[in-house]
Amino acid sequence: MGTEQADDGVLPTQAEVLAAGRVGTWAWDPRARLLTVDALSARFLGLPPERATLSEAQIRARVRPEDMVLLRSSALLILAEGRPMDVPLHVLTRPGAPARTLWARLAPGPPGATEAFRGTLVEESEPVAERVQIDALNRARSSSVAAGRAPGAQAPTPEQAQAQLRRSREAFLLDAGRALAEATTTGDVLRVAASLAMPGFSPDALAVFSVTGDYLTVIGHHGQPSRFQPPFQMPLESSHPAAEAVRTGRPVYVSSPEEYRTRYPAAWPLVAGYGRHSWAFLPLTSAGRTTGAWLSAFREPVAFTSDERAVLGTVARMLTHALERARTNEAERALSRGLARSMRADGAMPGLSVATRYIPTGGGLQVGGDWYDVITLPGGRLGVVIGDVQGHDVHAAALMAQLRTAVHAYAVEGHHPDAVLARTSHFLASLDEDRFATCLYIEADPRTGNLAIARAGHPHPVIRLPDGTCLLRHVDGGLPLGLMPEGEDYPVTEMRLQTDEILMLCTDGLVETGGHDWYTGWLRVRDAMSPAPADDLEGMADALIAAVHGPASHERPGHLADRREDDIALLLLRRDALPGQPGAAPGGPDRRVVLTIGQDQPERIADARQEVRGVLHDWAQPEQVDASTLLVSELLANVLVHTDMDAALMIELWGTRPGRRLRVEVVDRSDDLPHRRSPGELSSSGRGLMLMDILADRWGILPRGEGKCIWFELCEDTAASPG
């Protein structure tokens, strides 16, 4: 069986097939509040048969108000369920004519398109009408009702028409309340007010006045003459109906031009000649204070019945609340922008590069308790700080600004990291006993890469090695700021950042946002940071944020959780090669970790074991990982027990899988060389060199200036054997 073609052998297009079947098409963009229709759909709506783009106000004026409410509720259901729906539309083509029934099919638009919905529009066909009639007969309770009269043959009574109009106005108020509730800025509120189409007496011109001092100023209008363009204003004592509504707090209704000319002769020339026949001026009152007035002008005469005045009064109250919310949101956004601008860090310093990001929550206040700062310190050093104040309200934002200033001041004074956090903790306790904050402060030397880190309850930093390996770096810490007892200091951890290594600092929002716990959140961060190019620090920051707020974030656990549940502060610090210094050489080690263990820090031996396991996280032979951690513990313990010096640990990984080589060096400044001994059965020492001989592939002792270096190596491609 072949495909039927037209006479010229050309297959008809999709548009031609739909037109032949009397099926119109349309696309709806709810954000822009625009509906694009083809020629057939335009004809169904009583418009010229040509492609057109219509506003929601134009659509609302041509269909029943309850249909617009059903259309919007169906759109929300479609977005939630992802399936198409059929919605009836009753089109009013001209006054007095019966409504034309159409069926609109709504379906989700394609991903990435601006039109969230697309669909078709058809006239109610005979089979559809028959099904509707059968359903109506089946639902009829008594045959005596309307007996002998065909449905629709008799016009509704005045009481029925009034009830239907009242229901339409109730549906309009629901739709207007929803639209005004969604408006977040003054401009949005004014656009919604301009699109209001009230059933039975829709205004064709509107204006919103605001009280500014002793003047009434137009802040927005629609359909008004050019003289109403801002900054049109007039004194509150002027003889104008809007000024009277503000002064008295009572609405002013003018039903005819004659009444306007008689009551307000001085203001009549402002509106004469524009073809309006009725006006309503309603005060905008909030909490007993009149903040402005709303003008609605009508081209058709309006009697302003009690129902019409009730509708206008309800809209005025909703408009007042919407404007108040918009002003509050704009004030909060202004505060947010000011605080966010103050956090813009200058990352330009030879030897260290910095990239920062701040992502607020989805609330009105676009800044919370998270912050970061990059501080230029005396002696060419760099201070890096990140913190998080408890809460996401205005008070948290104010405390954040004060804490950021305090940390900056203490750091510039030259205090060591532990003293900076201790003083800031006491400062916060004096400000607010009910709030606390987490913080991590680093003093960095760009020339050597040495970092001195103090942590107050904040998440641990992450190190990205030049080969892309990401490791959580454990840092000793104390209680959050505001909770540290008097006289206590924060421990300081010292480490060295190697060339081309990247240190990542973040608040908990980067890890836990989206319903993740610390384990799954860390995997998400690692998988985004590891493949990102190290030479593009800004691109890496974008990749980390996209992993949390981008589409890919919904592929991991927590896809039903809100993506804007917490603030995110992110800071990336990369060590660059200074002029005359080599970068990470292609023939050098792929991974390198350098730690210093002080005589008074025996607990950091456990951190050293963790670092070894982190470097060997993908090592092929687990028993060699255990052997290396045992040897590192033994070497570090020997330095702390048998000398009075600090121990420097360096871990290097060379080569490619599966033939990699691990080299570990422990350096101290003691000239005493270890000697092999034969410890007794109950001896607590003397087994270090014996373990090296048994577990390491190679090992040795090297004198180095003032001190010595004990080293060992393990090879991945061979089983552990005596050296």
XYZ file of C-alpha atoms in Angstrom:
723
model
C 0.000 0.000 0.000
C 1.576 3.304 -1.024
C 1.339 6.734 0.467
C -1.325 8.992 -0.973
C 0.114 12.173 -2.402
C -1.234 15.323 -3.928
C -1.511 15.601 -7.713
C 1.918 17.183 -7.965
C 3.465 14.314 -5.971
C 4.355 16.547 -2.977
C 3.284 15.383 0.477
C 1.118 17.966 2.302
C 2.725 19.737 5.226
C 1.599 19.321 8.815
C 0.002 22.778 8.778
C -1.966 21.914 5.619
C -3.228 18.664 7.147
C -4.341 20.438 10.329
C -6.029 23.212 8.362
C -7.876 20.659 6.238
C -9.159 19.007 9.400
C -10.196 22.408 10.820
C -7.662 22.139 13.643
C -5.954 25.335 14.791
C -2.652 25.471 16.650
C -1.308 27.784 19.327
C 1.651 28.219 21.713
C 1.473 29.785 25.195
C 4.341 31.492 27.047
C 3.101 32.037 30.658
C 6.170 34.063 31.656
C 5.661 36.635 28.923
C 1.860 36.200 29.224
C 1.607 35.842 25.441
C -0.375 33.416 23.263
C 0.629 32.866 19.614
C -2.189 31.518 17.394
C -2.326 30.503 13.746
C -4.869 31.872 11.257
C -7.542 29.214 11.962
C -7.321 29.627 15.745
C -7.564 33.409 15.286
C -10.783 32.923 13.286
C -12.199 30.639 15.989
C -11.577 33.467 18.486
C -13.404 35.999 16.350
C -10.258 37.697 15.033
C -9.060 38.283 11.487
C -7.858 34.944 10.008
C -4.124 35.567 10.259
C -1.303 34.523 12.573
C -1.271 36.748 15.675
C 0.299 37.131 19.115
C -2.246 37.966 21.816
C -1.847 39.075 25.409
C -3.627 37.297 28.230
C -5.822 40.355 28.655
C -7.022 39.985 25.037
C -7.785 36.313 25.584
C -9.507 37.018 28.887
C -11.755 39.580 27.185
C -12.982 36.942 24.664
C -13.680 33.962 26.919
C -15.664 33.443 30.082
C -13.671 34.326 33.236
C -14.258 30.879 34.719
C -12.603 29.395 31.617
C -9.402 31.371 32.337
C -9.353 30.006 35.892
C -9.815 26.443 34.538
C -7.136 27.040 31.909
C -4.535 28.131 34.494
C -5.342 25.330 36.952
C -5.087 22.811 34.115
C -1.712 24.277 33.115
C -0.374 23.721 36.642
C -1.651 20.128 36.559
C -0.001 19.539 33.184
C 3.356 20.775 34.494
C 3.054 18.470 37.510
C 1.909 15.345 35.641
C 3.470 15.910 32.211
C 0.391 14.777 30.259
C -1.956 16.636 27.865
C -5.470 17.728 28.827
C -8.601 18.950 27.019
C -10.191 22.170 28.289
C -13.476 23.718 27.048
C -13.478 27.384 26.071
C -16.591 29.504 25.560
C -15.727 32.347 23.173
C -17.803 35.548 23.197
C -17.397 36.867 19.655
C -19.849 39.782 19.952
C -22.234 41.200 22.568
C -25.569 39.385 22.758
C -24.472 36.493 20.561
C -24.353 32.940 22.002
C -20.951 31.707 23.065
C -18.998 29.529 20.630
C -17.745 26.377 22.318
C -14.190 25.346 21.496
C -11.995 22.551 22.810
C -8.385 23.420 23.569
C -5.847 20.640 24.019
C -2.895 21.622 26.238
C 0.375 19.719 26.181
C 3.817 20.522 27.647
C 6.121 22.337 25.248
C 9.438 20.858 24.135
C 12.362 21.111 26.611
C 14.247 24.372 26.322
C 11.495 26.179 24.363
C 10.135 29.513 25.603
C 6.563 28.254 25.114
C 5.747 26.160 28.169
C 2.547 24.877 26.510
C 1.483 24.044 22.991
C -1.765 22.683 21.715
C -4.644 22.650 19.275
C -8.007 24.400 19.055
C -11.094 22.840 17.443
C -14.765 23.716 17.283
C -17.116 21.478 19.233
C -18.013 18.786 16.699
C -21.335 16.942 16.495
C -20.009 13.777 18.222
C -18.716 15.888 21.072
C -22.005 17.748 21.354
C -23.858 14.457 21.318
C -21.762 13.106 24.158
C -22.385 16.289 26.136
C -26.157 15.974 25.582
C -26.194 12.297 26.593
C -24.245 13.134 29.738
C -26.721 15.914 30.542
C -29.703 13.556 30.065
C -28.144 10.927 32.258
C -27.600 13.467 35.012
C -31.174 14.896 34.814
C -33.088 14.181 38.041
C -36.601 14.925 36.840
C -38.163 15.039 33.396
C -40.606 17.679 34.610
C -37.875 20.301 34.608
C -37.899 22.247 31.380
C -40.325 19.751 29.832
C -41.206 20.458 26.224
C -38.427 23.023 25.920
C -35.205 22.422 24.023
C -32.020 23.328 25.858
C -30.927 26.839 25.064
C -34.196 27.787 23.329
C -35.179 30.323 25.972
C -33.019 33.212 27.186
C -32.136 33.200 30.887
C -34.221 35.299 33.242
C -32.757 38.540 34.647
C -32.160 36.767 37.961
C -30.282 33.958 36.185
C -28.246 36.421 34.146
C -27.363 38.368 37.295
C -26.286 35.174 39.078
C -24.164 34.163 36.097
C -22.532 37.613 36.048
C -21.843 37.370 39.782
C -20.181 33.974 39.292
C -18.091 35.430 36.478
C -16.940 38.275 38.719
C -16.043 35.826 41.495
C -13.948 33.871 38.999
C -12.336 37.117 37.863
C -11.409 38.034 41.442
C -9.794 34.621 41.944
C -7.788 35.055 38.746
C -6.812 38.645 39.607
C -5.766 37.650 43.132
C -3.538 34.886 41.761
C -1.921 37.207 39.216
C -1.283 39.954 41.788
C 0.083 37.427 44.296
C 2.654 36.263 41.721
C 3.841 39.815 40.977
C 7.124 40.500 42.777
C 8.055 43.995 41.568
C 6.173 47.260 41.218
C 6.439 46.965 37.438
C 4.885 43.498 37.543
C 2.017 44.741 39.715
C 1.323 47.610 37.328
C 1.372 45.278 34.311
C -1.125 42.982 36.016
C -3.344 45.954 36.912
C -3.275 47.119 33.284
C -4.421 43.671 32.071
C -7.430 43.373 34.388
C -10.665 42.805 32.440
C -13.624 42.928 34.818
C -16.736 41.091 33.580
C -19.441 43.488 32.454
C -17.527 46.739 32.984
C -13.914 46.377 31.918
C -11.919 49.629 32.132
C -9.943 50.786 29.121
C -7.593 53.082 31.090
C -5.950 52.797 34.497
C -3.499 54.793 36.579
C -1.842 54.242 39.955
C -0.953 57.243 42.135
C 1.478 57.189 45.052
C 1.752 59.655 47.915
C 5.186 61.305 47.943
C 5.380 63.944 50.641
C 2.635 66.478 49.939
C 2.209 65.391 46.337
C 0.379 62.686 44.448
C 2.610 61.122 41.776
C 1.670 58.791 38.929
C 3.885 55.690 39.183
C 2.227 53.756 36.363
C -0.640 53.979 33.905
C -2.271 52.297 30.933
C -4.331 54.002 28.262
C -3.928 57.452 29.789
C -2.942 60.616 27.850
C 0.714 61.515 27.410
C 0.543 64.174 30.136
C 0.154 61.305 32.641
C 3.666 60.125 31.880
C 5.826 60.082 35.011
C 6.823 62.260 36.768
C 3.280 63.689 36.564
C 2.329 64.907 40.047
C -0.089 67.253 41.757
C -0.528 68.622 45.303
C -2.688 66.631 47.681
C -4.798 69.743 48.275
C -5.674 70.077 44.583
C -9.230 69.776 43.317
C -8.813 66.370 41.685
C -10.855 63.228 42.444
C -7.696 61.138 43.068
C -6.459 63.701 45.601
C -9.884 63.733 47.258
C -9.846 59.915 47.539
C -6.442 60.058 49.238
C -7.379 62.898 51.596
C -10.667 61.375 52.719
C -9.789 57.671 52.432
C -13.109 57.091 50.624
C -13.638 56.062 46.980
C -14.902 58.575 44.452
C -17.256 57.364 41.689
C -18.115 59.575 38.716
C -20.803 58.056 36.474
C -20.941 60.616 33.631
C -18.964 63.433 32.004
C -21.586 65.907 33.217
C -21.066 64.836 36.810
C -17.268 65.094 36.400
C -17.544 68.600 34.923
C -19.867 69.722 37.714
C -17.978 68.253 40.676
C -14.412 68.894 39.478
C -14.365 71.778 37.019
C -10.649 72.457 37.500
C -9.681 68.843 36.720
C -12.158 68.333 33.849
C -9.833 69.725 31.120
C -7.340 66.950 31.974
C -9.767 64.220 30.833
C -12.037 66.026 28.392
C -11.773 64.875 24.830
C -10.618 61.283 25.518
C -14.009 59.637 25.110
C -14.421 58.336 28.664
C -17.844 58.241 30.272
C -17.275 56.915 33.805
C -14.441 57.034 36.349
C -13.653 55.335 39.665
C -10.969 56.604 42.068
C -10.238 54.219 44.942
C -7.818 54.897 47.814
C -5.010 52.387 48.393
C -5.049 51.888 52.148
C -2.758 49.622 54.148
C -2.740 49.300 57.955
C -4.909 52.393 58.286
C -2.576 54.519 56.145
C -3.484 55.717 52.648
C -0.478 55.276 50.371
C -2.014 56.192 47.002
C -4.989 55.904 44.702
C -6.121 53.715 41.788
C -7.957 55.207 38.810
C -10.172 53.147 36.482
C -11.699 54.918 33.482
C -14.483 53.407 31.342
C -15.434 54.151 27.757
C -18.953 52.797 28.354
C -21.226 54.379 30.995
C -21.113 52.543 34.346
C -23.763 52.988 37.025
C -21.439 51.682 39.776
C -23.946 49.376 41.406
C -23.231 47.801 44.777
C -21.827 44.664 43.087
C -19.574 46.726 40.822
C -18.329 48.820 43.729
C -17.644 45.629 45.706
C -15.546 44.233 42.842
C -13.593 47.486 42.497
C -13.022 47.707 46.246
C -11.749 44.123 46.400
C -9.338 44.720 43.517
C -8.113 47.925 45.195
C -7.329 46.038 48.412
C -5.497 43.308 46.494
C -3.604 45.961 44.542
C -2.591 47.702 47.777
C -1.205 44.507 49.287
C 0.590 43.623 46.057
C 2.262 47.047 45.915
C 3.309 46.783 49.572
C 4.853 43.354 48.946
C 6.616 44.662 45.854
C 8.066 47.635 47.753
C 9.273 45.311 50.530
C 10.833 42.932 48.012
C 12.556 45.784 46.208
C 13.929 47.156 49.492
C 15.241 43.695 50.414
C 16.774 43.278 46.976
C 18.473 46.665 47.320
C 19.916 45.501 50.656
C 20.891 42.208 49.047
C 22.667 43.896 46.162
C 24.557 46.171 48.534
C 25.703 43.292 50.724
C 26.528 41.108 47.733
C 28.575 43.910 46.145
C 30.552 44.201 49.364
C 31.514 40.511 49.055
C 33.062 40.810 45.613
C 36.613 39.665 46.160
C 39.652 40.718 44.176
C 41.513 37.500 43.432
C 44.478 39.071 41.625
C 47.686 38.260 43.548
C 50.866 36.763 42.071
C 51.114 33.150 43.161
C 47.449 32.697 44.133
C 44.266 32.893 42.050
C 40.787 33.147 43.558
C 37.295 32.488 42.166
C 34.155 33.122 44.225
C 30.423 32.533 43.899
C 27.437 33.501 46.047
C 24.012 31.949 45.350
C 21.122 33.163 47.552
C 18.039 31.207 48.527
C 14.832 31.508 46.557
C 13.265 33.897 49.084
C 12.706 37.620 48.756
C 15.895 38.498 50.605
C 18.664 37.649 48.166
C 21.404 37.398 50.763
C 21.505 35.451 54.008
C 24.132 34.500 56.537
C 26.773 33.078 54.165
C 29.822 35.170 53.293
C 33.390 35.069 52.054
C 36.260 37.532 51.940
C 39.768 37.804 50.498
C 42.055 40.065 52.551
C 45.448 41.502 51.626
C 47.663 41.127 54.696
C 50.999 42.756 55.613
C 54.119 41.076 54.275
C 52.595 40.007 50.967
C 50.360 37.386 52.574
C 46.714 36.680 51.740
C 43.822 36.075 54.123
C 40.917 33.924 52.931
C 37.751 33.506 55.003
C 34.377 31.844 54.509
C 31.533 31.689 57.013
C 27.862 30.978 57.594
C 25.637 32.714 60.173
C 22.694 30.738 61.482
C 19.430 31.687 59.713
C 18.331 33.242 56.398
C 16.554 36.384 57.581
C 17.457 40.062 57.678
C 18.980 39.657 61.143
C 21.303 36.919 59.831
C 22.326 39.190 56.961
C 23.074 42.045 59.373
C 25.145 39.785 61.645
C 26.959 38.464 58.586
C 28.003 41.972 57.574
C 29.237 42.737 61.093
C 31.171 39.474 61.409
C 32.761 39.934 57.999
C 33.949 43.379 59.042
C 35.261 42.060 62.373
C 37.250 39.224 60.755
C 38.663 41.656 58.210
C 39.735 44.103 60.932
C 41.359 41.473 63.161
C 43.187 39.943 60.200
C 44.555 43.281 58.977
C 45.816 44.008 62.505
C 48.151 41.035 62.028
C 46.603 38.497 64.392
C 47.288 34.795 63.841
C 44.340 32.704 62.531
C 43.510 31.263 65.965
C 43.404 34.746 67.505
C 41.265 36.082 64.636
C 38.571 33.449 65.216
C 38.760 33.665 69.020
C 38.254 37.445 68.979
C 35.457 37.168 66.409
C 33.729 34.514 68.545
C 33.731 36.832 71.566
C 32.493 39.665 69.344
C 29.514 37.604 68.121
C 28.674 36.482 71.666
C 28.465 40.125 72.702
C 26.198 40.964 69.758
C 23.696 38.117 69.925
C 23.643 35.272 72.439
C 21.020 33.340 70.433
C 22.955 33.069 67.153
C 26.125 31.270 66.186
C 28.202 31.111 63.025
C 30.643 28.698 61.423
C 33.851 30.038 59.910
C 37.132 28.943 58.349
C 40.044 31.371 58.130
C 43.298 30.803 56.170
C 46.496 32.796 56.165
C 48.314 31.973 52.900
C 51.848 32.713 51.741
C 51.801 33.025 47.919
C 55.565 32.496 47.648
C 55.752 29.133 49.437
C 52.146 27.923 49.325
C 52.123 27.501 53.125
C 48.646 27.681 54.662
C 47.768 28.268 58.327
C 44.138 27.228 58.825
C 41.795 27.770 61.772
C 38.285 26.285 61.705
C 35.231 27.087 63.818
C 32.665 24.354 63.172
C 32.817 24.893 59.394
C 32.908 22.133 56.734
C 36.401 20.831 55.952
C 38.165 22.134 52.826
C 38.713 20.077 49.672
C 42.027 19.716 47.848
C 42.072 19.072 44.093
C 45.416 17.643 43.011
C 46.868 18.397 39.553
C 45.695 15.012 38.194
C 42.077 15.790 39.136
C 41.938 13.763 42.361
C 39.762 15.492 44.968
C 40.395 14.827 48.651
C 38.621 16.067 51.745
C 41.348 17.576 53.920
C 40.697 17.154 57.645
C 41.431 20.324 59.618
C 41.386 20.541 63.403
C 38.732 22.909 64.666
C 36.776 24.277 67.582
C 33.192 25.232 68.339
C 31.280 27.643 66.067
C 31.710 31.353 66.611
C 29.681 32.636 69.539
C 29.912 29.325 71.440
C 33.638 29.147 72.274
C 34.287 29.468 76.029
C 36.295 32.408 77.292
C 40.038 31.848 77.247
C 39.904 29.066 74.629
C 41.656 29.314 71.271
C 41.188 27.512 67.996
C 43.799 24.970 66.850
C 45.807 25.909 63.764
C 46.581 23.380 61.042
C 49.536 24.039 58.739
C 49.821 22.554 55.272
C 51.416 23.412 51.962
C 49.508 24.008 48.748
C 51.533 22.687 45.814
C 51.717 24.365 42.426
C 48.514 23.870 40.379
C 46.644 22.462 43.376
C 43.236 23.970 44.151
C 41.708 24.437 47.590
C 37.908 24.609 47.700
C 36.031 26.241 50.577
C 32.239 26.219 50.705
C 29.241 26.478 52.996
C 26.961 23.522 53.630
C 24.475 24.704 50.990
C 26.778 23.460 48.210
C 26.772 19.954 49.655
C 23.321 19.458 51.172
C 21.117 21.441 48.791
C 18.571 19.307 46.948
C 17.892 16.779 49.702
C 21.433 15.365 49.801
C 23.248 14.225 52.894
C 26.973 14.802 53.343
C 27.917 11.551 51.629
C 25.877 11.911 48.430
C 26.461 15.665 48.395
C 30.233 15.180 48.570
C 30.094 12.699 45.670
C 28.195 15.265 43.611
C 30.771 17.976 44.369
C 33.698 15.651 43.666
C 32.274 14.461 40.339
C 31.821 18.073 39.213
C 35.187 19.374 40.430
C 37.441 16.521 39.353
C 37.004 16.745 35.536
C 36.867 20.561 35.429
C 39.949 22.186 33.830
C 42.363 23.440 36.486
C 43.516 26.377 34.348
C 39.954 27.768 34.228
C 39.079 28.561 37.830
C 35.932 30.491 36.890
C 34.727 27.586 34.751
C 35.284 25.220 37.661
C 33.202 27.471 39.927
C 30.415 27.517 37.330
C 30.554 23.720 37.045
C 30.180 23.320 40.814
C 27.164 25.636 40.949
C 25.599 23.943 37.910
C 25.976 20.561 39.634
C 23.745 21.876 42.440
C 21.243 24.091 40.603
C 21.495 22.827 37.029
C 19.296 20.181 35.333
C 21.843 17.448 36.079
C 21.340 17.981 39.825
C 17.948 16.246 39.573
C 19.560 12.985 38.396
C 20.922 12.232 41.869
C 19.051 11.557 45.142
C 16.938 14.391 46.417
C 15.363 15.317 43.063
C 12.061 16.218 44.739
C 13.621 18.726 47.124
C 13.742 22.481 46.620
C 16.920 23.588 44.843
C 16.902 26.976 46.590
C 16.613 25.812 50.195
C 19.918 27.275 51.418
C 22.492 29.922 50.545
C 25.729 28.857 48.861
C 29.096 30.545 49.305
C 31.986 29.090 47.289
C 35.656 30.071 47.173
C 38.371 28.414 45.045
C 42.052 29.112 45.776
C 44.705 27.922 43.288
C 48.464 28.143 43.716
C 50.158 29.379 40.559
C 53.826 29.265 39.592
C 55.531 32.571 40.324
C 57.922 34.085 37.745
C 61.025 31.932 37.749
C 59.244 29.016 39.429
C 58.321 25.904 37.447
C 54.754 24.713 37.356
C 53.668 21.134 37.809
C 56.187 19.441 35.488
C 54.812 16.693 33.212
C 57.507 14.344 34.538
C 56.867 15.178 38.193
C 54.656 13.404 40.710
C 50.976 13.161 39.874
C 49.944 13.620 43.504
C 51.788 15.257 46.360
C 50.754 16.019 49.927
C 52.958 17.844 52.442
C 52.100 18.014 56.159
C 53.871 19.199 59.298
C 53.253 17.365 62.593
C 54.262 19.359 65.672
C 55.666 17.913 68.890
C 52.470 18.945 70.665
C 50.217 17.451 67.962
C 50.424 13.653 68.283
C 46.751 13.439 67.410
C 47.617 14.570 63.872
C 49.233 11.216 63.145
C 45.694 9.981 62.522
C 45.260 12.818 59.984
C 48.471 11.705 58.273
C 47.144 8.158 57.947
C 43.964 9.571 56.425
C 46.003 11.585 53.916
C 47.873 8.450 52.829
C 44.608 6.623 52.296
C 43.260 9.568 50.343
C 46.265 9.639 47.997
C 45.953 5.849 47.531
C 42.152 5.812 47.177
C 42.420 4.048 43.788
C 45.509 1.906 44.572
C 45.190 -1.583 43.125
C 46.468 -3.512 46.175
C 44.574 -2.828 49.436
C 47.178 -4.627 51.561
C 49.804 -2.129 50.416
C 47.544 0.726 51.502
C 47.402 -0.785 54.990
C 51.196 -1.281 54.966
C 51.835 2.347 53.969
C 49.579 3.740 56.731
C 51.325 1.537 59.284
C 54.765 2.687 58.156
C 53.756 6.369 58.165
C 52.434 6.018 61.737
C 55.642 4.322 62.842
C 57.952 6.929 61.263
C 56.037 9.919 62.630
C 55.759 8.396 66.091
C 59.510 7.773 66.154
C 60.189 11.458 65.458
C 57.812 12.645 68.175
C 59.033 10.125 70.746
C 62.787 10.042 70.161
C 63.437 13.692 69.241
C 62.224 17.091 70.366
C 61.653 18.242 66.765
C 58.630 18.578 64.477
C 58.128 16.055 61.669
C 57.527 16.979 58.016
C 55.675 14.379 55.952
C 55.697 14.319 52.139
C 53.633 11.822 50.141
C 54.191 11.524 46.376
C 52.569 9.307 43.768
C 54.460 8.773 40.490
C 53.594 7.158 37.161
C 50.406 5.751 35.664
C 48.288 2.737 36.498
C 49.016 -0.070 37.053
C 52.719 0.679 37.417
C 52.608 3.585 39.855
C 55.107 4.218 42.627
C 54.423 5.623 46.089
C 57.223 7.532 47.831
C 56.899 8.728 51.418
C 59.477 10.894 53.198
C 59.570 11.896 56.865
C 62.046 14.704 57.628
C 63.170 16.021 61.019
C 66.042 18.239 62.168
C 67.661 15.708 64.524
C 71.145 14.387 63.637
C 70.561 11.107 65.490
C 70.182 8.281 62.964
C 67.943 5.307 63.765
C 69.557 1.904 64.238
C 68.207 -1.563 63.692
C 67.539 -3.375 66.995
C 66.209 -6.744 68.088
C 63.407 -5.844 70.511
C 62.273 -8.313 73.089
C 58.844 -9.866 73.148
C 57.486 -7.310 75.618
C 59.340 -4.306 74.208
C 57.214 -1.289 73.157
C 59.714 0.100 70.603
C 62.533 -0.847 68.269
C 60.431 -2.361 65.504
C 60.375 0.575 63.041
C 63.251 -0.455 60.766
C 62.157 -4.082 60.937
C 58.716 -3.101 59.596
C 60.330 -1.003 56.861
C 62.460 -3.967 55.867
C 59.475 -6.312 55.734
C 56.734 -4.125 54.189
C 58.488 -1.619 51.895
C 59.782 -2.393 48.411
C 62.632 0.073 48.988
C 63.632 2.280 51.892
C 66.566 4.283 53.146
C 67.942 7.015 55.428
C 69.460 10.212 54.017
C 71.283 12.961 55.952
C 69.941 16.384 54.969
C 71.752 19.477 56.223
C 70.427 19.968 59.725
C 68.619 16.687 60.098
C 67.742 13.518 58.228
C 65.157 12.023 55.865
C 63.727 8.513 56.213
C 61.946 7.315 53.092
C 60.240 4.252 51.684
C 58.644 3.279 48.376
C 55.914 0.884 47.292
C 55.306 -0.268 43.712
C 51.782 -0.965 42.554
C 52.637 -3.630 39.994
C 54.432 -6.013 42.403
C 53.410 -7.624 45.652
C 54.994 -6.267 48.789
C 58.354 -7.970 49.296
C 61.521 -7.381 51.379
C 63.703 -4.545 50.088
